Amino acid sequence: MTPESRAPLFAPIRSLPGVTPERERQLERLGLARASDLLFFFPRDYRPRPRFTRIADLEFDVEQMTYGRLAEFRTSNFSRGAVANAVFEDDAGDRLRAVWFNMPSWMFRQFQLDRRALITAKPGKDKRGRLQISHPALVWLDDDDDLPFDGVENVATPALEAPPEDDTLFPVYPLTEGLKQYQIHRLMKEILETLPDLVDDVFPDEYREAHNLLPIAEALRKIHLPKDEAEAELARRRFIYQEFLLLQLALAIRRQQHEVNLQAPAIRPAEDILLRLRRLVPYELTGAQTRVIREITADMTRPVPMNRLLQGDVGSGKTIVAAAAILQAVAEGYQAVIMAPTEILARQHLRFLTRLFESMPIEIVPFLGGQKPKTRQEILEKIESGAASIVVGTQAIIYANVRFRKLGLVVIDEQHKFGVRQRAQLKTGTGADPHYLVMTATPIPRSMTMTVFGDLDISILDQLPPGRQPIRTYVVTQEKKERWWAFFRRKIEEGRQGYVVVPRVDETDEGLKDVESVFGELSAGPLAGLRLGIVHGRMTPEEKDRIMADFRSREIEVLIATSVIEVGVDVPNATLISIENANMFGLAQLHQLRGRIGRGKYPGFCGVLLGDETEEAPLGQGTLPAIASGRPRNAPEARLKIFADSSDGFFLAEKDFEMRGPGDLFGTEQHGLCRFHIADILRDRKILEEARADAALMIRSDPGLAADNHRLLRDQVLRRYGLALNLGDVG
Ligand code: ADP
Ligand code: MG
């Protein structure tokens, strides 16, 4: 198709018939500027088209649409809200009574006598047996709405004239204030006639046929005006598939480029790595650990950078797996670095690795905050000269411009807050990239590993070490608080230790205020006389380290903390955890917190305390009053109950994901890989799997999508993901 003949697609919306400046502004608020935007503005739902009936012909108990002008209206206010009575009258003089109960009075702002409305409702009967409607859906018609009121059939679908089949569905679009469904319908009707034929189809005919995809023009017409559910579904399928395919192609290209362009040292696995490791730890490795170590060591022998995500629930023993990879690198003369999200955790790794490798001539250096300039300088020199084999620290290493002598492996622990695009730029000293191992305890739903994390290889530790103690979880409501703290206290007096976690309400003070007030309450109340300690984000690394050491040595019995303890901290004697205002945490995060206990030989107990309901994050502002007030008051409690009843991290992550969406769960909102126009990675999983497999095949046979019949696809892939995935010049 020539550029000129496609010009109408790019026409500004204001050039469409009937688009006033006001309408144009409304459409702009929906992100619609050109005709093509409108064409790709899809319905969010479909409803059966209600039958249109004159008031005189309305039937009892069947949903119908009718028309009338407001002839009478009055409201009475009661404490529970307003009760309103209205009478609508049509041109034939027939009258219909309507009632509303318990509504906020602003609902009735638009009710003006003589105003015309389309009325949709299922009539019931009043006390005297007359037809009456309650809570009808109204579309007020403005004076300038030139609807063809002479033919009632047309009123039902002012813009979309009665189609030949009368079972056509009624598309429902997302709207903005002041805009009405039928106004969008009218515009759609205008553009659907000719514009769809101007859109190029990215899919070759044979491809479409083989994959059950509608041609683009047909799909566009049917997604807006389907005959029935099945037709709508088929049209949606085409667009969902296309969206997923584009991302999967981009990810496959990125993988491909990675294989071709990037180099890493091929690090042979010393044959006895597993044997040596076994001698170093007092326990047997689990089957899952052995399998995952094999996957990792095999990756590291290839001259291409490993890009592997290790997923394992809290306590599944990821650290020793990382140690195996580190040992392999170090044994072959390469350096390794392990980074943790917090200083506390970095120090724990430092201690663990130092002890693990104490019989070997391996120098391990810390790279942590608060180091004196002189110490820091010595450490940097050791890293540069290669005297230091292992560097342990936080991600500050990435920004510190550290020069390595021969860096072979980077391990990033407890990573859940970023995708994998930002591979650190480290000066490896080898002229090649290092191998990457990213570890996370956040169970990542498969749909996520296929999208946001789609360019990683995945290893899963799906087995906990034997002998783990069960953890019992209680939802502690206001009335049960006293009993919970009495129980908590008794366990401490029996010799156990515990955590009290306080969510950070105010980002700016890093939880200081809240932690201190909880400390005050507990030390003066239920935990008086016990040895309590505090750890929060404002402390210096040394202070935090001292507190953690005191906790490990039982100098401190109860540690009151912000969610800094969320990740990785491992103190086996701590068997209690009490989480304040637990409704402020996501389920996956609660699961992480709970993972701090039940690590030793005693069973664990977790109490999730319900805070003030007002502190729960507000749900979508601007929801309908009926919905807002209909929200069960005990929603936070129900959510925490889900948590208390499950110890399955994957299940909880899926739930979280359903309730809060992927961005929130992984902090991946910013790179937009998951921002789809119509696809939904949870609902459309099947199509996602399909597109993933198809993309892999396509890239295998045509790596740069250079073939003529792939050109349009390639253009779209680059336009959509070229920057985000740094695809450069493909092909
Ligand atoms: P996470 O996966 O949460 O990082 P860790 O690596 O901290 O888990 O391991 C949790 C605890 O389990 C540690 O105390 C560790 O020593 C222990 N552990 C790891 N692997 C095994 C195993 N195979 N058998 C027994 N205990 C193990
Ligand atoms: Mg860990």
Short mmCIF file of C-alpha atoms and ligand atoms in Angstrom, two decimals, residues 283-286 289 312-320 348-349 352 413-414 439 441 461 465-466 468 568 570 572 596 599, ligand 1:
data_model
loop_
_atom_site.label_atom_id
_atom_site.label_comp_id
_atom_site.label_asym_id
_atom_site.label_seq_id
_atom_site.Cartn_x
_atom_site.Cartn_y
_atom_site.Cartn_z
CA TYR A 283 24.85 -31.59 55.51
CA GLU A 284 23.93 -33.43 52.34
CA LEU A 285 23.01 -31.30 49.37
CA THR A 286 19.42 -31.76 48.29
CA GLN A 289 20.73 -28.21 44.80
CA GLY A 312 14.28 -20.80 45.26
CA ASP A 313 11.89 -20.22 48.10
CA VAL A 314 13.25 -18.75 51.31
CA GLY A 315 15.43 -21.29 53.05
CA SER A 316 15.82 -23.53 50.01
CA GLY A 317 19.60 -23.14 50.26
CA LYS A 318 20.58 -20.80 47.46
CA THR A 319 23.72 -19.56 49.18
CA ILE A 320 25.54 -22.85 48.90
CA GLN A 348 26.23 -12.51 56.42
CA HIS A 349 27.55 -13.76 53.08
CA PHE A 352 29.52 -17.61 55.54
CA ASP A 413 21.50 -12.24 45.54
CA GLU A 414 17.87 -11.57 46.41
CA MET A 439 19.12 -15.32 42.72
CA ALA A 441 13.35 -15.97 46.64
CA LEU A 461 15.28 -24.98 43.63
CA PRO A 465 16.44 -29.11 52.88
CA PRO A 466 15.09 -31.88 55.09
CA ARG A 468 12.49 -27.90 58.18
CA GLY A 568 18.19 -13.45 53.61
CA ASP A 570 19.47 -16.41 58.83
CA PRO A 572 18.09 -20.36 63.44
CA ARG A 596 13.14 -15.71 58.52
CA ARG A 599 15.09 -22.47 60.14
P1 ADP B 1 18.08 -19.09 50.98
O1 ADP B 1 17.71 -19.89 49.79
O2 ADP B 1 16.90 -18.49 51.64
O3 ADP B 1 19.17 -18.09 50.68
P2 ADP B 1 20.09 -20.19 52.68
O4 ADP B 1 21.10 -20.41 51.64
O5 ADP B 1 20.27 -19.03 53.59
O6 ADP B 1 18.65 -20.13 52.02
O7 ADP B 1 19.94 -21.54 53.50
C1 ADP B 1 19.08 -21.61 54.59
C2 ADP B 1 19.63 -22.53 55.65
O8 ADP B 1 19.60 -23.86 55.17
C3 ADP B 1 21.06 -22.24 56.01
O9 ADP B 1 21.16 -22.31 57.40
C4 ADP B 1 21.83 -23.35 55.33
O10 ADP B 1 23.00 -23.67 56.04
C5 ADP B 1 20.85 -24.48 55.36
N1 ADP B 1 21.00 -25.46 54.26
C6 ADP B 1 21.25 -25.20 52.97
N2 ADP B 1 21.27 -26.34 52.24
C7 ADP B 1 21.02 -27.35 53.11
C8 ADP B 1 20.90 -28.77 52.97
N3 ADP B 1 21.06 -29.38 51.80
N4 ADP B 1 20.63 -29.48 54.09
C9 ADP B 1 20.46 -28.87 55.27
N5 ADP B 1 20.56 -27.55 55.47
C10 ADP B 1 20.83 -26.78 54.41
#
